[in-house]
Short mmCIF file of C-alpha atoms in Angstrom, two decimals:
data_model
loop_
_atom_site.label_atom_id
_atom_site.label_comp_id
_atom_site.label_asym_id
_atom_site.label_seq_id
_atom_site.Cartn_x
_atom_site.Cartn_y
_atom_site.Cartn_z
CA MET A 1 204.75 -13.74 92.96
CA ALA A 2 205.52 -11.83 96.17
CA GLY A 3 208.40 -9.89 94.51
CA ARG A 4 206.24 -8.99 91.64
CA ALA A 5 206.25 -5.19 91.30
CA GLN A 6 202.98 -3.26 91.17
CA PRO A 7 202.36 -1.20 87.86
CA ARG A 8 202.93 2.35 88.09
CA ARG A 9 200.23 4.90 86.96
CA PRO A 10 201.44 6.83 83.92
CA ALA A 11 202.57 10.50 84.90
CA ALA A 12 200.45 13.30 83.68
CA PRO A 13 201.52 15.10 80.63
CA PRO A 14 203.46 18.40 81.30
CA GLY A 15 200.59 20.37 79.56
CA LEU A 16 197.92 18.87 81.53
CA LEU A 17 198.99 20.31 84.95
CA PRO A 18 198.14 23.84 84.20
CA LEU A 19 194.67 22.79 83.16
CA LEU A 20 194.05 20.87 86.13
CA LEU A 21 194.87 23.72 88.41
CA LEU A 22 192.67 25.82 86.36
CA LEU A 23 189.81 23.25 87.09
CA LEU A 24 190.71 23.39 90.90
CA SER A 25 190.52 27.17 90.87
CA ALA A 26 187.21 27.04 88.99
CA ALA A 27 185.91 24.58 91.66
CA ALA A 28 187.12 26.86 94.38
CA ILE A 29 185.04 29.74 93.31
CA ILE A 30 181.67 27.85 93.53
CA PRO A 31 179.62 29.86 95.84
CA ARG A 32 179.83 28.52 99.35
CA GLY A 33 178.99 31.41 101.47
CA ASP A 34 175.96 33.47 102.14
CA GLY A 35 177.00 36.58 100.49
CA GLN A 36 177.15 38.69 103.84
CA ASN A 37 179.77 41.04 102.43
CA LEU A 38 177.76 41.53 98.90
CA VAL A 39 174.80 44.02 98.60
CA THR A 40 172.53 44.35 95.63
CA GLU A 41 168.86 45.09 94.74
CA ASP A 42 166.24 43.52 92.38
CA VAL A 43 165.68 45.44 89.34
CA THR A 44 162.11 46.19 87.68
CA VAL A 45 162.37 47.77 84.10
CA VAL A 46 159.93 48.49 81.32
CA GLU A 47 160.71 46.76 78.07
CA GLY A 48 163.02 49.06 75.85
CA ASP A 49 164.34 50.99 79.03
CA VAL A 50 167.59 50.88 80.67
CA ALA A 51 168.33 48.39 83.84
CA THR A 52 171.30 49.06 86.04
CA ILE A 53 172.86 46.28 88.10
CA SER A 54 174.82 47.12 91.01
CA CYS A 55 177.17 44.75 93.01
CA ARG A 56 178.47 46.34 96.03
CA VAL A 57 181.06 45.39 98.74
CA LYS A 58 180.31 46.30 102.56
CA ASN A 59 183.96 45.91 103.70
CA SER A 60 186.22 45.93 100.88
CA ASP A 61 189.49 43.81 100.94
CA ASP A 62 190.54 44.25 97.36
CA SER A 63 189.01 41.10 96.40
CA VAL A 64 187.80 40.72 92.74
CA ILE A 65 184.40 41.45 91.95
CA GLN A 66 182.57 39.75 88.68
CA LEU A 67 179.09 39.91 87.30
CA LEU A 68 177.57 36.81 85.59
CA ASN A 69 174.43 36.62 83.39
CA PRO A 70 171.49 34.02 83.99
CA ASN A 71 173.53 31.56 81.98
CA ARG A 72 176.51 32.04 84.30
CA GLN A 73 178.48 33.83 81.47
CA THR A 74 180.71 36.49 82.75
CA ILE A 75 179.70 39.82 81.94
CA TYR A 76 182.32 41.78 83.61
CA PHE A 77 185.44 40.74 85.38
CA ARG A 78 186.69 43.74 87.20
CA ASP A 79 186.47 46.45 84.68
CA PHE A 80 186.76 43.88 81.77
CA ARG A 81 183.89 42.69 79.72
CA PRO A 82 184.57 39.25 78.20
CA LEU A 83 180.81 38.85 76.95
CA LYS A 84 180.48 40.33 73.56
CA ASP A 85 177.07 42.25 73.94
CA SER A 86 177.46 45.79 73.48
CA ARG A 87 174.16 46.55 75.38
CA PHE A 88 176.26 46.08 78.64
CA GLN A 89 178.23 49.13 79.61
CA LEU A 90 180.25 49.81 82.60
CA VAL A 91 178.89 52.55 84.82
CA ASN A 92 181.32 52.30 87.81
CA PHE A 93 184.24 50.19 89.03
CA SER A 94 186.09 50.33 92.30
CA ASN A 95 187.27 47.85 95.03
CA SER A 96 183.95 48.42 96.51
CA GLU A 97 181.44 48.46 93.66
CA LEU A 98 180.77 47.20 90.16
CA ARG A 99 177.95 48.78 88.41
CA VAL A 100 176.70 47.89 84.92
CA SER A 101 173.94 49.03 82.72
CA LEU A 102 171.84 47.20 80.21
CA THR A 103 170.27 49.18 77.52
CA ASN A 104 167.24 48.22 75.41
CA VAL A 105 165.91 45.50 77.80
CA SER A 106 163.78 42.88 76.33
CA ILE A 107 161.96 39.85 77.63
CA SER A 108 164.94 37.56 76.98
CA ASP A 109 166.99 39.50 79.43
CA GLU A 110 164.92 38.76 82.35
CA GLY A 111 166.26 36.30 85.10
CA ARG A 112 168.84 36.14 87.76
CA TYR A 113 172.32 37.93 87.43
CA PHE A 114 175.03 36.88 89.80
CA CYS A 115 177.42 38.91 91.85
CA GLN A 116 180.61 37.12 93.09
CA LEU A 117 183.38 38.10 95.16
CA TYR A 118 186.74 36.11 95.26
CA THR A 119 187.35 35.54 98.95
CA ASP A 120 187.89 32.47 101.17
CA PRO A 121 185.46 31.03 100.97
CA PRO A 122 184.22 32.70 97.71
CA GLN A 123 180.77 34.79 98.09
CA GLU A 124 177.87 35.04 95.84
CA ILE A 125 174.62 36.78 95.79
CA TYR A 126 172.08 37.34 92.90
CA THR A 127 169.67 40.10 91.60
CA THR A 128 166.55 39.51 89.53
CA ILE A 129 165.70 41.57 86.58
CA THR A 130 161.81 41.69 85.88
CA VAL A 131 160.70 43.05 82.59
CA LEU A 132 157.37 44.84 82.36
CA VAL A 133 155.53 44.96 79.01
CA PRO A 134 152.78 47.68 78.59
CA PRO A 135 149.65 46.81 76.66
CA ARG A 136 150.36 46.80 72.54
CA ASN A 137 146.98 48.23 71.81
CA LEU A 138 143.90 49.42 73.73
CA VAL A 139 140.66 49.49 71.79
CA ILE A 140 136.93 49.88 72.40
CA ASP A 141 134.57 48.16 70.43
CA ILE A 142 130.85 48.91 70.52
CA GLN A 143 127.90 46.83 69.40
CA LYS A 144 125.98 49.82 67.99
CA GLU A 145 127.24 53.00 66.88
CA THR A 146 123.76 54.53 67.51
CA ALA A 147 121.52 53.49 70.09
CA ILE A 148 117.81 54.14 70.80
CA GLU A 149 116.63 55.16 74.22
CA GLY A 150 115.87 52.43 76.46
CA GLU A 151 118.28 49.69 74.69
CA GLU A 152 121.00 47.75 76.05
CA ILE A 153 124.25 48.10 74.24
CA GLU A 154 127.43 46.02 74.55
CA LEU A 155 130.94 47.54 74.66
CA ASN A 156 134.20 45.60 74.62
CA CYS A 157 137.63 46.98 75.48
CA THR A 158 140.69 44.88 74.74
CA ALA A 159 144.35 45.39 76.10
CA MET A 160 146.63 43.34 74.03
CA ALA A 161 150.23 41.75 74.77
CA SER A 162 150.84 42.92 78.16
CA ARG A 163 153.09 41.56 80.92
CA PRO A 164 151.74 41.07 83.68
CA ALA A 165 148.08 40.89 82.90
CA THR A 166 146.47 44.13 82.98
CA THR A 167 143.51 45.31 84.95
CA ILE A 168 140.61 47.13 82.97
CA ARG A 169 138.22 49.86 84.56
CA TRP A 170 135.17 51.38 83.01
CA PHE A 171 133.71 54.87 83.51
CA LYS A 172 130.73 56.79 82.04
CA GLY A 173 131.55 60.32 82.56
CA ASN A 174 132.80 60.57 85.98
CA LYS A 175 130.78 57.41 87.35
CA GLU A 176 132.77 54.17 87.38
CA LEU A 177 131.03 50.93 86.28
CA THR A 178 131.65 47.36 86.39
CA GLY A 179 132.55 45.18 83.63
CA LYS A 180 133.40 41.49 83.23
CA SER A 181 137.07 40.51 82.15
CA GLU A 182 138.55 37.73 80.54
CA VAL A 183 142.35 36.84 80.44
CA GLU A 184 144.20 34.93 77.63
CA GLN A 185 147.85 33.99 77.74
CA TRP A 186 150.07 33.86 74.71
CA SER A 187 153.63 32.70 75.57
CA ASP A 188 154.75 35.14 78.15
CA MET A 189 152.13 37.59 77.28
CA TYR A 190 148.57 38.55 78.26
CA THR A 191 145.64 39.79 76.44
CA VAL A 192 142.84 41.14 78.50
CA THR A 193 139.26 41.55 77.35
CA SER A 194 136.56 43.47 79.44
CA GLN A 195 132.81 43.47 78.50
CA LEU A 196 130.35 46.30 79.62
CA VAL A 197 126.59 46.00 79.22
CA LEU A 198 124.91 49.48 79.48
CA LYS A 199 121.43 50.43 79.22
CA VAL A 200 121.19 54.04 77.72
CA GLY A 201 118.82 56.81 77.95
CA ARG A 202 118.49 60.35 76.50
CA GLU A 203 120.80 61.80 79.08
CA ASP A 204 123.55 59.46 77.94
CA ASP A 205 123.87 61.14 74.51
CA GLY A 206 127.05 62.59 73.95
CA VAL A 207 128.53 61.22 77.13
CA PRO A 208 131.99 59.44 77.10
CA VAL A 209 132.25 55.80 77.94
CA ILE A 210 136.03 55.40 79.09
CA CYS A 211 138.12 52.35 79.08
CA LEU A 212 141.10 52.80 81.51
CA VAL A 213 144.18 50.49 82.13
CA ASP A 214 145.78 49.83 85.41
CA HIS A 215 149.40 48.43 84.83
CA PRO A 216 152.71 48.79 86.39
CA ALA A 217 154.32 49.63 83.15
CA VAL A 218 152.19 52.50 82.02
CA LYS A 219 150.16 55.45 83.70
CA ASP A 220 147.04 57.02 82.62
CA LEU A 221 146.45 54.61 79.55
CA GLN A 222 142.92 55.10 78.38
CA THR A 223 140.54 55.21 75.40
CA GLN A 224 137.00 56.36 75.00
CA ARG A 225 133.97 56.40 72.94
CA TYR A 226 131.05 58.96 72.87
CA LEU A 227 127.53 57.49 73.06
CA GLU A 228 125.12 58.43 70.43
CA VAL A 229 121.55 57.97 71.62
CA MET A 230 118.28 58.89 69.84
CA TYR A 231 115.23 59.47 71.68
CA LYS A 232 111.45 60.71 71.24
CA PRO A 233 110.66 64.46 71.32
CA GLN A 234 110.24 66.31 74.62
CA VAL A 235 107.35 68.84 74.27
CA ARG A 236 106.56 71.91 76.25
CA VAL A 237 103.58 74.09 75.87
CA SER A 238 103.94 77.78 77.42
CA GLN A 239 101.48 80.53 77.66
CA ASN A 240 102.58 83.89 76.02
CA TYR A 241 99.75 85.86 76.68
CA PRO A 242 98.13 86.69 79.11
CA VAL A 243 101.38 86.27 81.00
CA GLN A 244 100.55 83.91 84.11
CA GLY A 245 96.99 85.88 83.95
CA LEU A 246 93.58 84.84 83.88
CA THR A 247 91.85 83.69 80.79
CA ARG A 248 88.62 85.76 80.55
CA GLU A 249 86.10 85.94 78.01
CA GLY A 250 86.63 88.44 75.14
CA GLU A 251 90.35 88.52 75.75
CA PRO A 252 93.05 86.87 73.47
CA LEU A 253 95.04 83.84 74.18
CA GLU A 254 98.48 82.91 72.78
CA LEU A 255 100.19 79.52 73.27
CA THR A 256 103.63 78.38 71.98
CA CYS A 257 104.82 74.69 71.69
CA ALA A 258 108.51 73.84 71.63
CA ALA A 259 109.97 70.36 70.96
CA PHE A 260 113.41 68.87 71.43
CA GLY A 261 114.49 65.42 70.41
CA LYS A 262 117.29 63.40 68.48
CA PRO A 263 116.68 63.47 65.55
CA GLN A 264 114.97 66.99 65.72
CA PRO A 265 111.23 66.63 65.36
CA THR A 266 110.14 66.92 61.66
CA GLU A 267 106.30 67.29 62.31
CA MET A 268 104.33 69.32 64.81
CA ARG A 269 100.62 69.94 65.13
CA TRP A 270 97.81 71.19 67.36
CA LEU A 271 94.68 69.58 68.05
CA ARG A 272 91.84 69.81 70.55
CA VAL A 273 91.18 66.80 72.55
CA ASP A 274 87.86 64.98 72.50
CA ASP A 275 86.43 67.86 70.26
CA GLU A 276 87.07 69.62 66.81
CA MET A 277 89.33 72.77 66.73
CA PRO A 278 87.18 76.05 66.80
CA GLN A 279 87.21 77.80 63.62
CA HIS A 280 88.32 81.10 64.96
CA VAL A 281 91.51 79.44 66.25
CA VAL A 282 94.56 80.48 64.36
CA VAL A 283 97.52 77.83 64.24
CA SER A 284 100.86 79.25 62.69
CA GLY A 285 103.73 76.48 62.91
CA SER A 286 104.14 76.05 66.72
CA ASN A 287 101.89 78.91 67.76
CA LEU A 288 98.34 78.68 68.55
CA LEU A 289 96.11 82.00 68.86
CA ILE A 290 92.58 82.82 70.00
CA ASN A 291 91.83 86.51 69.48
CA ASN A 292 88.54 86.64 71.18
CA LEU A 293 87.97 83.84 74.01
CA ASN A 294 84.50 82.61 74.65
CA LYS A 295 82.81 79.84 76.69
CA THR A 296 82.97 77.40 73.88
CA ASP A 297 86.69 77.31 73.76
CA ASN A 298 86.94 75.52 77.02
CA GLY A 299 88.77 72.39 76.67
CA THR A 300 92.24 70.69 76.25
CA TYR A 301 94.59 71.71 73.52
CA ARG A 302 97.28 69.30 72.73
CA CYS A 303 100.66 69.90 70.81
CA GLU A 304 102.02 66.77 69.15
CA ALA A 305 105.44 66.25 67.96
CA SER A 306 107.23 63.29 66.35
CA ASN A 307 110.53 62.03 64.97
CA ALA A 308 112.04 58.72 63.49
CA VAL A 309 112.02 57.28 67.12
CA GLY A 310 108.48 58.07 68.26
CA LYS A 311 105.84 60.64 69.01
CA SER A 312 105.09 62.49 72.16
CA HIS A 313 102.72 65.40 73.40
CA ALA A 314 101.90 67.91 76.03
CA ASP A 315 98.44 69.28 76.95
CA TYR A 316 97.09 72.74 77.90
CA MET A 317 93.62 72.88 79.58
CA LEU A 318 91.79 76.04 79.00
CA PHE A 319 88.89 77.41 81.24
CA VAL A 320 87.44 80.75 80.12
CA TYR A 321 86.06 82.86 82.85
CA ASP A 322 83.61 85.74 82.90
CA PRO A 323 84.76 89.36 82.07
CA PRO A 324 85.28 91.64 85.18
CA THR A 325 81.98 93.53 86.14
CA THR A 326 81.89 97.00 87.59
CA LEU A 327 79.18 97.97 90.41
CA PRO A 328 77.95 101.30 91.81
CA PRO A 329 80.09 102.54 94.72
CA PRO A 330 78.49 101.90 98.22
CA THR A 331 75.58 104.01 99.38
CA THR A 332 74.42 105.28 102.87
CA THR A 333 70.87 105.58 104.14
CA THR A 334 69.90 107.36 107.44
CA THR A 335 66.71 106.80 109.48
CA THR A 336 65.88 109.07 112.46
CA THR A 337 63.35 108.24 115.31
CA THR A 338 61.46 110.65 117.39
CA THR A 339 63.93 110.59 120.38
CA ILE A 340 67.44 109.19 119.22
CA PRO A 341 68.65 109.50 115.71
CA THR A 342 69.80 106.30 114.29
CA THR A 343 72.07 105.95 111.18
CA ILE A 344 71.69 102.52 109.09
CA THR A 345 74.30 102.09 106.56
CA ASP A 346 73.65 99.72 103.60
CA THR A 347 76.96 98.69 102.21
CA THR A 348 77.13 96.53 99.16
CA ALA A 349 80.41 95.13 97.50
CA THR A 350 81.19 93.43 94.13
CA THR A 351 83.39 90.57 93.67
CA GLU A 352 84.64 88.73 90.60
CA PRO A 353 85.35 85.04 90.33
CA ALA A 354 89.06 84.02 90.28
CA VAL A 355 89.84 82.80 86.78
CA HIS A 356 92.96 81.32 85.18
CA GLY A 357 93.92 79.06 82.47
CA PHE A 358 96.38 76.16 83.28
CA THR A 359 98.43 73.78 81.36
CA GLN A 360 99.18 70.13 82.01
CA LEU A 361 102.52 68.92 80.74
CA PRO A 362 102.77 65.20 80.51
CA ASN A 363 105.82 63.50 79.17
CA SER A 364 108.17 65.57 81.23
CA ALA A 365 106.89 68.95 79.98
CA GLU A 366 106.98 72.06 82.08
CA GLU A 367 103.78 72.76 83.89
CA LEU A 368 102.37 76.22 84.80
CA ASP A 369 102.31 77.51 88.34
CA TYR A 370 98.90 77.00 90.06
CA GLY A 371 99.73 79.05 93.12
CA ASP A 372 98.37 82.27 91.50
CA LEU A 373 95.14 80.55 90.73
CA SER A 374 94.72 79.20 94.22
CA ASP A 375 95.93 82.56 95.97
CA SER A 376 93.57 84.49 93.79
CA ARG A 377 90.38 82.41 94.58
CA ALA A 378 91.20 82.13 98.22
CA GLY A 379 91.58 85.97 98.49
CA GLU A 380 88.66 86.80 96.60
CA GLU A 381 86.58 84.12 98.44
CA GLY A 382 87.78 85.55 101.84
CA ALA A 383 86.55 89.07 100.54
CA ILE A 384 83.03 87.63 99.92
CA HIS A 385 82.71 85.96 103.35
CA SER A 386 84.06 89.29 104.94
CA VAL A 387 81.47 91.30 103.23
CA ASP A 388 78.75 88.77 103.79
CA HIS A 389 79.47 88.86 107.72
CA ALA A 390 79.78 92.69 107.71
CA VAL A 391 76.22 93.07 106.33
CA VAL A 392 74.54 90.47 108.54
CA GLY A 393 76.33 92.12 111.50
CA GLY A 394 75.07 95.61 110.44
CA VAL A 395 71.45 94.37 109.92
CA VAL A 396 71.62 92.63 113.48
CA ALA A 397 72.93 95.92 115.07
CA VAL A 398 70.36 97.92 113.69
CA VAL A 399 67.48 95.58 114.79
CA VAL A 400 68.80 95.52 118.34
CA PHE A 401 69.27 99.27 118.43
CA ALA A 402 65.71 99.90 117.09
CA MET A 403 64.29 97.54 119.77
CA LEU A 404 66.21 99.46 122.76
CA CYS A 405 64.88 102.72 121.16
CA LEU A 406 61.29 101.51 121.22
CA LEU A 407 61.38 100.22 124.89
CA ILE A 408 62.85 103.68 125.89
CA ILE A 409 60.21 105.42 124.28
CA LEU A 410 57.49 103.35 125.87
CA GLY A 411 58.98 103.81 129.29
CA ARG A 412 58.88 107.45 128.97
CA TYR A 413 55.41 107.49 127.79
CA PHE A 414 54.13 105.43 130.54
CA ALA A 415 55.88 107.52 133.04
CA ARG A 416 54.41 110.80 132.05
CA HIS A 417 50.75 109.58 131.45
CA LYS A 418 49.62 108.07 134.87
CA GLY A 419 46.14 106.62 135.56
CA THR A 420 43.22 109.07 136.41
CA TYR A 421 41.12 108.04 139.66
CA PHE A 422 38.02 109.66 141.83
CA THR A 423 37.76 109.59 145.64
CA HIS A 424 34.73 110.49 147.85
CA GLU A 425 36.63 112.63 150.39
CA ALA A 426 34.40 115.74 149.63
CA LYS A 427 31.14 113.69 149.01
CA GLY A 428 29.17 116.42 150.98
CA ALA A 429 30.05 119.33 149.13
CA ASP A 430 28.07 118.01 146.06
CA ASP A 431 24.58 119.26 147.51
CA ALA A 432 25.95 122.56 149.12
CA ALA A 433 24.38 125.74 148.17
CA ASP A 434 27.73 127.68 148.61
CA ALA A 435 31.39 127.26 148.95
CA ASP A 436 31.31 127.58 152.75
CA THR A 437 28.45 124.95 153.11
CA ALA A 438 30.48 122.54 150.96
CA ILE A 439 33.50 123.05 153.12
CA ILE A 440 31.57 122.52 156.22
CA ASN A 441 30.01 119.45 154.87
CA ALA A 442 33.34 118.04 153.56
CA GLU A 443 34.88 118.44 156.84
CA GLY A 444 31.87 116.73 158.39
CA GLY A 445 32.50 114.00 156.21
CA GLN A 446 35.96 113.33 157.50
CA ASN A 447 34.71 111.55 160.50
CA ASN A 448 33.68 108.88 158.22
CA SER A 449 37.13 108.51 156.74
CA GLU A 450 37.20 105.00 157.56
CA GLU A 451 34.60 104.35 154.95
CA LYS A 452 36.59 105.86 152.25
CA LYS A 453 36.85 104.00 148.97
CA GLU A 454 38.91 104.62 145.88
CA TYR A 455 38.15 103.53 142.32
CA PHE A 456 40.64 103.58 139.82
CA ILE A 457 39.63 104.08 136.17
#
């Protein structure tokens, strides 16, 4: 037992040794380093375009460079291409770089591509190819082709089969709006639908609604639809004659009615609010004419227009004023007293009332300017007040002046006509026979001067 020989292992066949060496070599190139001597970049490419993969060596030592696909199949070994895919083409080969292009890139080409460097130990680094797919189609679907003013309409914009999922933005004219988006995934593709609810008005008619896509694979991808909005007529009444003037009795008046709507108004008529239309009023289409205004024409005149959407109107309020009057020119009267001449001037003035016809334009119709009416009335009322004050002041001045003149005359009269009186100083001369005796008697009476008395008559 102790001398029993151990069984020998069979020797390897002669043809198996090269195969073992090859396996050992393959095991030796399994990446163990961190690829510190290799440099590459990730590639992002749009489907159908060309991707370029570059493997570069920082410090070249004449080592072998090769490129492998995500399935670790060798694409290029040095400048030799073992993979039978003609889409891969050699762009550049040297000891420090291996550059390869891939044409007509598809989604199946996406993944990691490996750059390997045969060193000791071997080095490996990978680059990632990312394939972008732009939206296949961009469509706006509108709920109603034609909307009526005030309605809410729904619009949907769909971007189909994109990668990654796209972002949809809405614009009405130059104003950005906010929609609600939903994303659906089909395999590796995404379909995005955005919904926009919009309340339309007459100002939106003919305005474009734009659906715009934000996606890294495409720029300025958008589609648009023009809004078509129907609305009631917009009515305006304008005064042709008198042009911003006063509507006076006996003069003509001409009005014109204009209406705009979608569709264009098919019917237009004039009527008088709360009363019958005067028989002498002439209506011709959109025009209204009154040749000879009078007080009975006062009232509100309405122009109505209608289309398939509805009816609207505008009013004109007419007030007929008196015709202008002409009075004689101011006159002057002069009165003279016995002492001082006095001039009394009586001035009369004539004013005429401010008159004007004016229009009220509801339903966004244009209104006439009331500034002329208020200014005219204010100016003429100011003239009336100024004339009244002048007349009153003149009368008061004349009365005061007359009283002063009367006082002056009375003062001079009393100054000239003093009172007459008699004294008894020559009382003894009354019985004298001649003048000498009277003088003597008068002088004798002077001794009794203390008894003199005066009597004023």
